[in-house]
């Protein structure tokens, strides 16, 4: 899945799937949202024993890669 949104810094990527985390925090932030979407997605991905990888460049968007294991 690839988007052309705001992206995020490499430093923030380790917090990307934590609930309520946003790179820009505080009352004067430019973007809305609760910071729950990716944390919920990650929990669902974990339930099916899959994994997710992300690469991002701030200002250029993000690419997510979902890896679903084959049945053993």
PDB file of C-alpha atoms in Angstrom:
ATOM      1  CA  UNK A   1       0.000   0.000   0.000  1.00  0.00           C
ATOM      2  CA  UNK A   2       1.514   3.301  -1.028  1.00  0.00           C
ATOM      3  CA  UNK A   3       0.345   6.821  -0.284  1.00  0.00           C
ATOM      4  CA  UNK A   4       1.571  10.272  -1.198  1.00  0.00           C
ATOM      5  CA  UNK A   5       0.687  11.871   2.132  1.00  0.00           C
ATOM      6  CA  UNK A   6       2.935  13.703   4.561  1.00  0.00           C
ATOM      7  CA  UNK A   7       5.109  10.701   5.380  1.00  0.00           C
ATOM      8  CA  UNK A   8       7.120  10.576   8.588  1.00  0.00           C
ATOM      9  CA  UNK A   9      10.709  10.816   9.705  1.00  0.00           C
ATOM     10  CA  UNK A  10      12.866   7.735  10.131  1.00  0.00           C
ATOM     11  CA  UNK A  11      13.113   8.475  13.868  1.00  0.00           C
ATOM     12  CA  UNK A  12       9.322   8.410  14.269  1.00  0.00           C
ATOM     13  CA  UNK A  13       8.825   5.120  12.425  1.00  0.00           C
ATOM     14  CA  UNK A  14       9.570   3.133  15.598  1.00  0.00           C
ATOM     15  CA  UNK A  15       6.487   4.786  17.204  1.00  0.00           C
ATOM     16  CA  UNK A  16       4.213   4.499  14.179  1.00  0.00           C
ATOM     17  CA  UNK A  17       2.122   1.601  15.502  1.00  0.00           C
ATOM     18  CA  UNK A  18       1.797   2.843  19.103  1.00  0.00           C
ATOM     19  CA  UNK A  19      -1.689   4.047  20.126  1.00  0.00           C
ATOM     20  CA  UNK A  20      -2.274   7.808  20.228  1.00  0.00           C
ATOM     21  CA  UNK A  21       1.162   8.573  18.779  1.00  0.00           C
ATOM     22  CA  UNK A  22       1.535  11.273  16.173  1.00  0.00           C
ATOM     23  CA  UNK A  23       4.734  12.798  14.919  1.00  0.00           C
ATOM     24  CA  UNK A  24       3.383  16.288  15.479  1.00  0.00           C
ATOM     25  CA  UNK A  25       1.842  16.488  18.956  1.00  0.00           C
ATOM     26  CA  UNK A  26       0.189  19.419  20.709  1.00  0.00           C
ATOM     27  CA  UNK A  27      -2.696  21.791  20.174  1.00  0.00           C
ATOM     28  CA  UNK A  28      -1.075  23.599  17.258  1.00  0.00           C
ATOM     29  CA  UNK A  29      -0.557  20.521  15.069  1.00  0.00           C
ATOM     30  CA  UNK A  30      -1.491  20.804  11.386  1.00  0.00           C
ATOM     31  CA  UNK A  31      -3.198  17.419  10.983  1.00  0.00           C
ATOM     32  CA  UNK A  32      -6.164  15.858  12.762  1.00  0.00           C
ATOM     33  CA  UNK A  33      -6.696  12.322  13.965  1.00  0.00           C
ATOM     34  CA  UNK A  34      -6.348  10.298  17.125  1.00  0.00           C
ATOM     35  CA  UNK A  35      -3.360   8.163  16.216  1.00  0.00           C
ATOM     36  CA  UNK A  36      -5.318   4.927  16.569  1.00  0.00           C
ATOM     37  CA  UNK A  37      -5.678   3.682  12.983  1.00  0.00           C
ATOM     38  CA  UNK A  38      -2.258   2.113  12.535  1.00  0.00           C
ATOM     39  CA  UNK A  39      -2.174   0.662  16.058  1.00  0.00           C
ATOM     40  CA  UNK A  40      -5.514  -1.099  15.424  1.00  0.00           C
ATOM     41  CA  UNK A  41      -4.297  -2.338  12.040  1.00  0.00           C
ATOM     42  CA  UNK A  42      -1.127  -3.698  13.669  1.00  0.00           C
ATOM     43  CA  UNK A  43      -3.127  -5.616  16.284  1.00  0.00           C
ATOM     44  CA  UNK A  44      -5.270  -7.206  13.583  1.00  0.00           C
ATOM     45  CA  UNK A  45      -2.185  -8.088  11.550  1.00  0.00           C
ATOM     46  CA  UNK A  46      -0.645  -9.726  14.626  1.00  0.00           C
ATOM     47  CA  UNK A  47      -3.812 -11.815  15.143  1.00  0.00           C
ATOM     48  CA  UNK A  48      -3.330 -13.511  11.780  1.00  0.00           C
ATOM     49  CA  UNK A  49       0.399 -14.010  12.424  1.00  0.00           C
ATOM     50  CA  UNK A  50       1.315 -11.625   9.631  1.00  0.00           C
ATOM     51  CA  UNK A  51       3.733  -8.716   9.750  1.00  0.00           C
ATOM     52  CA  UNK A  52       3.928  -5.224   8.348  1.00  0.00           C
ATOM     53  CA  UNK A  53       6.895  -3.200   7.130  1.00  0.00           C
ATOM     54  CA  UNK A  54       6.949   0.511   6.464  1.00  0.00           C
ATOM     55  CA  UNK A  55       9.253   2.823   4.591  1.00  0.00           C
ATOM     56  CA  UNK A  56       8.710   6.547   4.530  1.00  0.00           C
ATOM     57  CA  UNK A  57      10.272   9.809   3.513  1.00  0.00           C
ATOM     58  CA  UNK A  58       8.938  12.862   5.293  1.00  0.00           C
ATOM     59  CA  UNK A  59       6.977  14.982   2.839  1.00  0.00           C
ATOM     60  CA  UNK A  60       6.815  12.216   0.228  1.00  0.00           C
ATOM     61  CA  UNK A  61       4.460   9.601   1.683  1.00  0.00           C
ATOM     62  CA  UNK A  62       4.747   6.071   3.004  1.00  0.00           C
ATOM     63  CA  UNK A  63       4.812   2.535   1.677  1.00  0.00           C
ATOM     64  CA  UNK A  64       3.436  -0.326   3.744  1.00  0.00           C
ATOM     65  CA  UNK A  65       4.141  -3.960   2.957  1.00  0.00           C
ATOM     66  CA  UNK A  66       1.943  -6.646   4.470  1.00  0.00           C
ATOM     67  CA  UNK A  67       3.570 -10.072   4.748  1.00  0.00           C
ATOM     68  CA  UNK A  68       1.096 -12.920   5.193  1.00  0.00           C
ATOM     69  CA  UNK A  69       2.718 -16.282   5.931  1.00  0.00           C
ATOM     70  CA  UNK A  70       1.670 -19.306   3.943  1.00  0.00           C
ATOM     71  CA  UNK A  71       0.145 -22.221   5.839  1.00  0.00           C
ATOM     72  CA  UNK A  72       2.687 -24.653   7.218  1.00  0.00           C
TER      73      UNK A  72
END
